[in-house]
Coordinates of C-alpha atoms in Angstrom, one line a residue:
Chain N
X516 CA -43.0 26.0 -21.5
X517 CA -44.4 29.4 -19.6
X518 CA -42.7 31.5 -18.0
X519 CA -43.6 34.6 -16.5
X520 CA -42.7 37.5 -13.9
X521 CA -43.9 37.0 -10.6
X522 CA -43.1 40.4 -8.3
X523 CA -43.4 40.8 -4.4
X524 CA -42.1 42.8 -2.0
X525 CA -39.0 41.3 0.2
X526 CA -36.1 43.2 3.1
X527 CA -37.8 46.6 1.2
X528 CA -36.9 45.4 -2.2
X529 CA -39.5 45.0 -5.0
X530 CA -38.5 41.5 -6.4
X531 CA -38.8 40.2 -9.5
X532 CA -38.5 37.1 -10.2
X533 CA -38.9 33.9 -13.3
X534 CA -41.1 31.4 -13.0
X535 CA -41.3 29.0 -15.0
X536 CA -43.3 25.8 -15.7
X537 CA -44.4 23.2 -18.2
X538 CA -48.2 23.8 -19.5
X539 CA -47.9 20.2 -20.7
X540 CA -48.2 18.9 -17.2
X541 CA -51.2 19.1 -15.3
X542 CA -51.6 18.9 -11.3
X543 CA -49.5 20.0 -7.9
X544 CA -45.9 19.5 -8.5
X545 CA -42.0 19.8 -6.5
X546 CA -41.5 23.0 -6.4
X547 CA -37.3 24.3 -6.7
X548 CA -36.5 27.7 -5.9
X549 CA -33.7 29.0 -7.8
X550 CA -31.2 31.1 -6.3
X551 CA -28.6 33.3 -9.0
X552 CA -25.1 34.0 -8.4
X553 CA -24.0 37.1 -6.1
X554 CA -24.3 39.6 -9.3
X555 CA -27.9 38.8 -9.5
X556 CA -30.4 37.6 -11.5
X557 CA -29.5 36.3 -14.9
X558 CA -29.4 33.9 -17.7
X559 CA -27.5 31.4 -15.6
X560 CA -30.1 30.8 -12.9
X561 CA -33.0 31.2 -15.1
X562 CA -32.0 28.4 -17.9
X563 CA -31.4 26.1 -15.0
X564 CA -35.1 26.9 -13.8
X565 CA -35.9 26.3 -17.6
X566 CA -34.2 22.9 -17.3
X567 CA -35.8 21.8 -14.2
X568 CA -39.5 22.8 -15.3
X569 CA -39.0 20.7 -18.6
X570 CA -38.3 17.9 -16.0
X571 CA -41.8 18.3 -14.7
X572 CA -41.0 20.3 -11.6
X573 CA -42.4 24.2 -11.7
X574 CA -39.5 26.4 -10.6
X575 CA -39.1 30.0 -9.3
X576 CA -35.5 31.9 -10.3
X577 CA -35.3 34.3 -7.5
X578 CA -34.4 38.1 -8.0
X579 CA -31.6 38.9 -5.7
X580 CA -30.9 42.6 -5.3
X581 CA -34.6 44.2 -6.4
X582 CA -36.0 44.8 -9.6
X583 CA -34.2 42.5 -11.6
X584 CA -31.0 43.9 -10.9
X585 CA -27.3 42.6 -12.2
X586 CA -24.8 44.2 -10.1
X587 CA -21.4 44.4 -12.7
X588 CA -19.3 46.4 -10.2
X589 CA -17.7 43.9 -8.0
X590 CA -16.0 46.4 -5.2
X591 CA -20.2 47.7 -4.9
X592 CA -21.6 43.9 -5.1
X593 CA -18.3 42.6 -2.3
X594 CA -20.0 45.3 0.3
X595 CA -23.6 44.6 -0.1
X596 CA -23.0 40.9 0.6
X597 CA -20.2 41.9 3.6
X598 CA -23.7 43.9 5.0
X599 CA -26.0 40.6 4.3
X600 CA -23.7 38.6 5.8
X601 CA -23.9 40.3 8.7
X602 CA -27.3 39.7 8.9
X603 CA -28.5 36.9 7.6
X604 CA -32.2 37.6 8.7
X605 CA -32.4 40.0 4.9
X606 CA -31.1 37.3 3.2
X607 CA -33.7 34.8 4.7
X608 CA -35.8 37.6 3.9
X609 CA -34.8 37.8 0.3
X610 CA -35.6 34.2 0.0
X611 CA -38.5 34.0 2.0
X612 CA -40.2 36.4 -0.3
X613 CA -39.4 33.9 -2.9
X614 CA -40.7 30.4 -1.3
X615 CA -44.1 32.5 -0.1
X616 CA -44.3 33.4 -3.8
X617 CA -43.9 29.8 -5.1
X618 CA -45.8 28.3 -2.6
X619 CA -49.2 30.9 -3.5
X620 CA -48.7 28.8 -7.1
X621 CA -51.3 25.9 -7.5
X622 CA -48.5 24.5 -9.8
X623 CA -46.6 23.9 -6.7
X624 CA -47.1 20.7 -4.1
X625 CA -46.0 22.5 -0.8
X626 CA -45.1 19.4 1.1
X627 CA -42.5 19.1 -2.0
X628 CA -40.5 22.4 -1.7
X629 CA -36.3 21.9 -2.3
X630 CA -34.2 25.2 -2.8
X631 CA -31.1 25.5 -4.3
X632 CA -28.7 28.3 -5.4
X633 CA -25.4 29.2 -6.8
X634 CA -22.3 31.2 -4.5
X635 CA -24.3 33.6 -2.8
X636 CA -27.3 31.9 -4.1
X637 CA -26.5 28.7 -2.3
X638 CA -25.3 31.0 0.9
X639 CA -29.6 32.3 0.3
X640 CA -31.0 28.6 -0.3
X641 CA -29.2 27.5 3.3
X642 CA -30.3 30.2 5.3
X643 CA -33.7 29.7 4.6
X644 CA -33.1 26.5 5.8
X645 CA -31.8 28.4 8.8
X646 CA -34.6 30.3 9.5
X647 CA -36.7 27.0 10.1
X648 CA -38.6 27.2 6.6
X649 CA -40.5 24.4 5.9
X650 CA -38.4 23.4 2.6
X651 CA -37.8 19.3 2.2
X652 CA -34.4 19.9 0.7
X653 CA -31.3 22.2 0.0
X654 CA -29.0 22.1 -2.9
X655 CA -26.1 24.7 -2.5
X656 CA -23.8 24.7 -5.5
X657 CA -20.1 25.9 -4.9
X658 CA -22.0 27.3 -2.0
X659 CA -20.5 29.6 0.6
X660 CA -21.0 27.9 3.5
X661 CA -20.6 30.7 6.3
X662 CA -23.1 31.8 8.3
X663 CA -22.9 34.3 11.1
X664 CA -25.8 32.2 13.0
X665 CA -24.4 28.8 13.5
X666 CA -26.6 27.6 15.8
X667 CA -29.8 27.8 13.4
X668 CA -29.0 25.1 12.6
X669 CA -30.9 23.2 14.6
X670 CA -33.8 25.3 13.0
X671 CA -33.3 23.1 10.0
X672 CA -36.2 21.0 8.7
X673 CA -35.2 19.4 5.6
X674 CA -32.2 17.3 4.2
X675 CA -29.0 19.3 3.0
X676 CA -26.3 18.9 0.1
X677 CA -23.4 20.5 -1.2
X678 CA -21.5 20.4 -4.0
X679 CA -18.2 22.0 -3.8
X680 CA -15.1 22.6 -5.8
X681 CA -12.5 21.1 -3.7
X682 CA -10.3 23.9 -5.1
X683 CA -12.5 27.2 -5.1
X684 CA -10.5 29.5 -3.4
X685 CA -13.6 31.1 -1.9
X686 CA -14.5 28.5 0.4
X687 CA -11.4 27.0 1.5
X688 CA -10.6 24.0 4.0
X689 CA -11.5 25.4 6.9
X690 CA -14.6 27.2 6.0
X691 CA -16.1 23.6 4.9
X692 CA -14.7 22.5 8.4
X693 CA -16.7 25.1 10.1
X694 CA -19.6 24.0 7.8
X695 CA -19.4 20.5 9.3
X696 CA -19.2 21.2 12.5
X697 CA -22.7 23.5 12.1
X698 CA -23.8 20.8 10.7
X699 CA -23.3 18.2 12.5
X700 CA -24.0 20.3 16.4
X701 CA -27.4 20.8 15.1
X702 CA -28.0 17.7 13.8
X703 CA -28.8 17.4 10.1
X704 CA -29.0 15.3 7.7
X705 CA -26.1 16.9 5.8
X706 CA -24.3 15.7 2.6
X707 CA -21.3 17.1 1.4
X708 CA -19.4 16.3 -2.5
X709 CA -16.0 18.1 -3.2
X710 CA -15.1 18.0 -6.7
X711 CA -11.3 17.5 -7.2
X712 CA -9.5 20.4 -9.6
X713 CA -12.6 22.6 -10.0
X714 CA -13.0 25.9 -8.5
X715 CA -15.8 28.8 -7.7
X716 CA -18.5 29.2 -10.4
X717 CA -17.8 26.1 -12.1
X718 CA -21.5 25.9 -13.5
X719 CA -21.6 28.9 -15.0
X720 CA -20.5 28.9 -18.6
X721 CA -19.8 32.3 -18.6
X722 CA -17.5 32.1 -15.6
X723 CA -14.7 32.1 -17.9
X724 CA -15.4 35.9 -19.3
X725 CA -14.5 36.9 -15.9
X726 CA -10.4 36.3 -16.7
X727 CA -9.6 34.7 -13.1
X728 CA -9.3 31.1 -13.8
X729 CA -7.9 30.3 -10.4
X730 CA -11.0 31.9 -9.0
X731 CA -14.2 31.3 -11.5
X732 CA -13.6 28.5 -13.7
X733 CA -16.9 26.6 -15.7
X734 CA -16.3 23.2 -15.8
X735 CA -18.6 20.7 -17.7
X736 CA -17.8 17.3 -16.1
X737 CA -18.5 19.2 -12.5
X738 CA -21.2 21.0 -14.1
X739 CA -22.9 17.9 -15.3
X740 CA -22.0 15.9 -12.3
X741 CA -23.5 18.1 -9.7
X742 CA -26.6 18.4 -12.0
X743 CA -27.0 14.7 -11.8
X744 CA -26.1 14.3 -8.4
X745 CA -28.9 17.0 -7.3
X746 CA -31.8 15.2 -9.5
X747 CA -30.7 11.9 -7.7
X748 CA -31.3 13.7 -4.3
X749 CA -34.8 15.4 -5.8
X750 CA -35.7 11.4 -6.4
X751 CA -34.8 11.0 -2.9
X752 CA -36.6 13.4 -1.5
X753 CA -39.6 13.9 -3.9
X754 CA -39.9 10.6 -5.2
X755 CA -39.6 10.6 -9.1
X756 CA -41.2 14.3 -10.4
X757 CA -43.7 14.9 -13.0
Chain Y
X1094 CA -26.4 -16.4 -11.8
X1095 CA -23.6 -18.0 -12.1
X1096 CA -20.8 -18.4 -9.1
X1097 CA -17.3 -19.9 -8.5
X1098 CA -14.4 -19.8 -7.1
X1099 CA -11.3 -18.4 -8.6
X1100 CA -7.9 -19.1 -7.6
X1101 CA -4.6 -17.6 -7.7
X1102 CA -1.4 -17.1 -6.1
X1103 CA -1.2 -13.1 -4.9
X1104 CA 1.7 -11.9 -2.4
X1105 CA 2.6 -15.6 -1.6
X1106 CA -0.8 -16.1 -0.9
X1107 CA -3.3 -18.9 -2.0
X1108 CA -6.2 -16.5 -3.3
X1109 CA -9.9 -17.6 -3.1
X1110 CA -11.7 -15.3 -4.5
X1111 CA -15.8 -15.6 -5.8
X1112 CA -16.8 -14.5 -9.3
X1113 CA -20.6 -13.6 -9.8
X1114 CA -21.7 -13.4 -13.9
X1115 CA -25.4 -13.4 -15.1
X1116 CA -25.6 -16.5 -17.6
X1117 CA -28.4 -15.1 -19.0
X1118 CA -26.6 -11.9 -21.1
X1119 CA -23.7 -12.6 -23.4
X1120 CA -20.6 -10.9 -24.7
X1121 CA -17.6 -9.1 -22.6
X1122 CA -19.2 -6.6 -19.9
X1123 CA -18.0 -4.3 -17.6
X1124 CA -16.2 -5.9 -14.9
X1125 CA -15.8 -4.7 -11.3
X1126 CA -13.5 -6.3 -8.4
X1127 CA -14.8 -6.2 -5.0
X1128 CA -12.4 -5.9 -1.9
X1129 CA -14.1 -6.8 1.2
X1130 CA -13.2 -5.1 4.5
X1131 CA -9.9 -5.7 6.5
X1132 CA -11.5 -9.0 8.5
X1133 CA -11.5 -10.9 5.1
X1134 CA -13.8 -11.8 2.6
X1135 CA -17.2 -12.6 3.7
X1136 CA -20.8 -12.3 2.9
X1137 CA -21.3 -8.4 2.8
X1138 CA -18.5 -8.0 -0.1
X1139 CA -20.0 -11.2 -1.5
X1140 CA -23.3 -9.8 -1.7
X1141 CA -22.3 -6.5 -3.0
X1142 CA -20.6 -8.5 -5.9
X1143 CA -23.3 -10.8 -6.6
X1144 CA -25.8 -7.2 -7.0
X1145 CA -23.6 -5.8 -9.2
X1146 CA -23.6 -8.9 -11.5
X1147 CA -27.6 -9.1 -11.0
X1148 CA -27.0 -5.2 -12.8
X1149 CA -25.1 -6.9 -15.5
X1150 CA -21.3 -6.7 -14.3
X1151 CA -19.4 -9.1 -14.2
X1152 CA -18.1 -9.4 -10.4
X1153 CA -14.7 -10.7 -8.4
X1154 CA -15.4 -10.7 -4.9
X1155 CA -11.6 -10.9 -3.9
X1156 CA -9.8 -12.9 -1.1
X1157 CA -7.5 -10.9 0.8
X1158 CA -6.2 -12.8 3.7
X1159 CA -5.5 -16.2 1.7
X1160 CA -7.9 -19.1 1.4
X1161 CA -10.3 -17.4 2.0
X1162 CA -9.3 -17.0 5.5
X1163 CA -11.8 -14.7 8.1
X1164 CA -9.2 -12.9 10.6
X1165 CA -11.7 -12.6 14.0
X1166 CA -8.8 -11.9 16.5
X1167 CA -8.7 -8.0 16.0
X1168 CA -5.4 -7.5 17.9
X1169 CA -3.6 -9.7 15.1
X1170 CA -5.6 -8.5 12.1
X1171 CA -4.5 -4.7 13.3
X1172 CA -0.8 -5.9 13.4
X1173 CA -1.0 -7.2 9.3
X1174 CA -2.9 -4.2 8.8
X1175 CA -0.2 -2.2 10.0
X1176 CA 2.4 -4.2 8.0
X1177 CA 1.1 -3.9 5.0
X1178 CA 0.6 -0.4 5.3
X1179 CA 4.4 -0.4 5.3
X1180 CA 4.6 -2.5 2.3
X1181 CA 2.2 -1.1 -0.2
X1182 CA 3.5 -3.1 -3.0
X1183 CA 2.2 -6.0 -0.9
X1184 CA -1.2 -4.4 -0.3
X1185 CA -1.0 -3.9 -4.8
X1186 CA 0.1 -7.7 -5.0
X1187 CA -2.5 -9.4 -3.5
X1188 CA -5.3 -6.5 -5.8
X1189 CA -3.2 -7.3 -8.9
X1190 CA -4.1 -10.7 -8.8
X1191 CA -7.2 -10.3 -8.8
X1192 CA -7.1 -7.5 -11.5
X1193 CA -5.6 -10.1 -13.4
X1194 CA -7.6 -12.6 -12.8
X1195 CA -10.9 -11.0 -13.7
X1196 CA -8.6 -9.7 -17.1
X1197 CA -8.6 -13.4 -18.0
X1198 CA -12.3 -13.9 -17.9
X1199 CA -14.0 -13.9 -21.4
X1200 CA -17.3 -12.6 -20.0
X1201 CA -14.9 -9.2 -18.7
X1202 CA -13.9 -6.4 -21.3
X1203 CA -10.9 -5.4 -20.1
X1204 CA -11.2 -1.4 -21.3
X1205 CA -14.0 -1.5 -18.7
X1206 CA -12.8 -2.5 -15.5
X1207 CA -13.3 -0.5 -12.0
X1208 CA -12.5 -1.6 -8.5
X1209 CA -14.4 -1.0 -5.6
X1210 CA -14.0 -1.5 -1.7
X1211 CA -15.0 -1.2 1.9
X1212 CA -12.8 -0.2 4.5
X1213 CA -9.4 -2.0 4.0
X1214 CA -10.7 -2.9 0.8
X1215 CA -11.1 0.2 0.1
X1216 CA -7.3 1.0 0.0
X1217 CA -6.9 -2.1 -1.6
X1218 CA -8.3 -0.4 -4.5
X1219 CA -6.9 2.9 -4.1
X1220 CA -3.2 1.0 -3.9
X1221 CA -4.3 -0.6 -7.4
X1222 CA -5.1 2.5 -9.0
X1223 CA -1.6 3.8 -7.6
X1224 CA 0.0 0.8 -8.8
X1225 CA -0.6 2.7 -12.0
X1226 CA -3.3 -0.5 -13.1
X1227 CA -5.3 0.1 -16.3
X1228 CA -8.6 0.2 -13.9
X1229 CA -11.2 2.9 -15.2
X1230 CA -12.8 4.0 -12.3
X1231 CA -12.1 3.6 -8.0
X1232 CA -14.5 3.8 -5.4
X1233 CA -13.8 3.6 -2.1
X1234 CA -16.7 3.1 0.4
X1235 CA -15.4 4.0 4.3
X1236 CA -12.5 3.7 2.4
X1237 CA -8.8 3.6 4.3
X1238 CA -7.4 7.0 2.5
X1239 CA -3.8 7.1 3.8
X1240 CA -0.7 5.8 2.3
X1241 CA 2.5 5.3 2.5
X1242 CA 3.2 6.2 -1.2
X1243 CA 1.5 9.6 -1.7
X1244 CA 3.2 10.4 -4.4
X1245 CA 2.6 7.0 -6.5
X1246 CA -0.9 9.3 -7.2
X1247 CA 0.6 10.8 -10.2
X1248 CA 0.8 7.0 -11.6
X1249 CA -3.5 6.5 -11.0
X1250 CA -5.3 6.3 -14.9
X1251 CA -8.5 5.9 -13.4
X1252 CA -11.1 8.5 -11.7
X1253 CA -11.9 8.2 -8.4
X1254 CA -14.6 8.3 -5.8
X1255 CA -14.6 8.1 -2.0
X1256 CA -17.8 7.6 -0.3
X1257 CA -16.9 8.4 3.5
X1258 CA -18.8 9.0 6.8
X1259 CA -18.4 13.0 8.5
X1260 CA -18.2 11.4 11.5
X1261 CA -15.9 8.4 11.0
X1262 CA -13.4 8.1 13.7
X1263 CA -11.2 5.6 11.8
X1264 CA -10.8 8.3 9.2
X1265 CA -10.5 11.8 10.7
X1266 CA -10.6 15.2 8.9
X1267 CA -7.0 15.2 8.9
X1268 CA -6.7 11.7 6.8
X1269 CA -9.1 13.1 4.0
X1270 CA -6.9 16.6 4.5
X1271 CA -3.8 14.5 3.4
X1272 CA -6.0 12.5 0.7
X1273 CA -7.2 15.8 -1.2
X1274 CA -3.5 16.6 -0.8
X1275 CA -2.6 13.9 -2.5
X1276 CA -4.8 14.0 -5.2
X1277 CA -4.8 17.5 -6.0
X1278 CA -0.3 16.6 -6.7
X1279 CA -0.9 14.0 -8.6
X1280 CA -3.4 15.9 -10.8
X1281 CA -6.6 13.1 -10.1
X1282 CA -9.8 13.3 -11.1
X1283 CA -11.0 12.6 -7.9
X1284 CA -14.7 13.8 -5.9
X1285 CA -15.2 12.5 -2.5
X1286 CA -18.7 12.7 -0.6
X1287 CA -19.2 13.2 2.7
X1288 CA -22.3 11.8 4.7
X1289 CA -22.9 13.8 7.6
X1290 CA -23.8 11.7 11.1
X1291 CA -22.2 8.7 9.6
X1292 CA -19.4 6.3 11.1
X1293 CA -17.7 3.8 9.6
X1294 CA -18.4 0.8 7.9
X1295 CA -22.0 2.6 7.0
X1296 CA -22.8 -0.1 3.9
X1297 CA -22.2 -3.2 6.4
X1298 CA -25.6 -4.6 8.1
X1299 CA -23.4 -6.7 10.3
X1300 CA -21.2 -3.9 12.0
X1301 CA -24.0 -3.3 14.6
X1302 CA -23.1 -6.8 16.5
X1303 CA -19.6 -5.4 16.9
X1304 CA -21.2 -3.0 19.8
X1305 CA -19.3 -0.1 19.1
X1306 CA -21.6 2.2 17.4
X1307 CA -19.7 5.3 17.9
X1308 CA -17.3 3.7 15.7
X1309 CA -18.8 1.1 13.7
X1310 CA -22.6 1.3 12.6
X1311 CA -24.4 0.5 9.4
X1312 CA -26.6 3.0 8.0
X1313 CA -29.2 2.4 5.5
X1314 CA -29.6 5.6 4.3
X1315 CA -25.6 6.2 3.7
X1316 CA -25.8 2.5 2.3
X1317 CA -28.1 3.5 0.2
X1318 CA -27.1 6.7 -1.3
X1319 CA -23.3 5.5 -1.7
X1320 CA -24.4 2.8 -3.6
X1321 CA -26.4 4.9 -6.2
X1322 CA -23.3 6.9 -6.4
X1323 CA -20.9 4.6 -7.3
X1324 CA -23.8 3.0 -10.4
X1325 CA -24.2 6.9 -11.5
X1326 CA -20.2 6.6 -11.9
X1327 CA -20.3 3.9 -13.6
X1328 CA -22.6 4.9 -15.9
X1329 CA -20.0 8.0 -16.5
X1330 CA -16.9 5.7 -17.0
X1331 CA -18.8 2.9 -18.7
X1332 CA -21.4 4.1 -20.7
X1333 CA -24.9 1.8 -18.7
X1334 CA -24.0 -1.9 -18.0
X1335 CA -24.9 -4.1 -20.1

């Protein structure tokens, strides 16, 4: 397995990000972009790039916030987003910067191109899908789901899933409404699971550390189901990898 | 493969139901009841049986009207519908007997048994799994989700899956509302997936003839995808068929 830093420029922000793919394997491959939780780049997003690139695909975990950054204070890390919400053309910026990088790989088949992410990082994987980015598929796991430009939806190329904790208090009821409605006026081929008694975060093992179980909670049956549930779409939309 | 009919009396009824066994593997096996949708049972829930034996299951496509009876007048198959909807007991009844009759087959091993259905059927096997039946494992394809006994979900032993069309007028947001209600009170493990563009009865290649595709409307795809959900959940509650 190699991995290695791969660094370009994205909204003003020198990026740094993980690729990661297995020497073992020769030729084009799927390509996944990775995209980490709000705090930024870290183990989590980067051991499930590990995972995917020992399952033959080669797979980019995306910096966030710019040079590697982990933003710990939460009150700092709550406006940033509240400002990128606002406009989602820097977060589709963020991530753009990413897919350009993986797509400059010879590793990487462009025609097979799927990006998924985690909270924020799923919020980054759609609106690329927004912006009209020629990615086959999305993956967004406990995903926010808003968007302040609904109607780009109809900019979207490529096939869509989430995987949602049907209790994560940080998108409730009616923001997965609002989410289906997006979804369905501009006509994708959407796919939504909800995962009964699980919550934000819950595939991040070290959700737990973070003392608000009602908020962030890991859970491994969720954890291992969504995994599953997002290869079985890769099959779908790849054919088999590797 | 093996078929025949199996009788039994169910809710004063004279059950015909259809069990579907590969002769060529041996030993007790996973077994799986089938509940067809609310006209009776017919091909589509006998084909979906007879797969699922062809994987090694053993299968009980189950009567639900009584000798095997086809209800075609939809005026009077809506007016049983709605009594039995009163009478859930009834609805469990006329399931239990076929639990029980696929308990009494050798070829079933009765720590491994899950019930699937379509539409009616659907609730058929939701109403089973209320009942407080040992069944491991529900799925509900365009599954009927409402009840008149929510809070019989605290009696369900089984985990459950509901495969249901975004756009399915015969079960609107605020039916799967009241279902994750439900679920979440009676502490579930529950996941439902939502296919976006999809009507109801998606895994049925016959509902096109009923003209009314903005209700009724098969969908490959859907089909498709629901299916492989449902054998990637049995693999979680069973271990892989045998």
């Amino acid at each position: 397995m190699r991995s290695e830093i791969i660094s370009y420029e994205a909204d003003g922000l020198a990026m740094e990000s993980h690729l990661y793919v297995d020497e073992g394997r020769s030729g084009a491959r799927p390509g996944v972009l990775v995209f980490p939780e709000a705090f930024g780049l870290g183990d989590h997003a980067k051991n499930k790039a590990r995972k995917l690139a020992e399952l033959g695909y080669v797979a980019l975990a995306c910096d966030l916030h710019g040079e590697g950054r982990i933003k710990t204070d939460r009150d700092e890390m709550m406006a940033e987003l509240g400002a990128l919400f606002e406009a989602p053309e820097r977060i589709r910026a963020r991530a753009k910067g990413g897919l350009d990088a993986l797509l400059a790989r010879p590793e990487a088949d462009p025609a097979r191109i799927a990006s998924i992410g985690f909270c924020f990082g799923g919020t980054m994987s759609l609106e690329l899908a927004r912006g009209g980015h020629p990615i086959a598929g999305v993956v967004g796991f406990h995903s926010g789901l808003k968007t302040s430009r609904p109607q780009d939806a109809a900019n979207i190329k490529g096939r869509v899933l989430v995987l949602i904790g049907a209790d994560d208090p940080g998108i409730p009821p009616e923001q997965r409404a609002a989410f289906e409605a997006e979804m369905r006026a501009g006509k994708v081929d959407w796919q939504m699971k909800l995962y009964g008694g699980v919550v934000h975060s819950f595939t991040n093992p070290e959700a737990d550390a973070m003392g608000m179980p009602d908020f962030v909670r890991y859970d491994a049956v969720a954890d291992r189901r969504s995994w599953a549930e997002m290869l079985a779409f890769f099959d779908e939309i790849f054919g088999k990898a590797g």
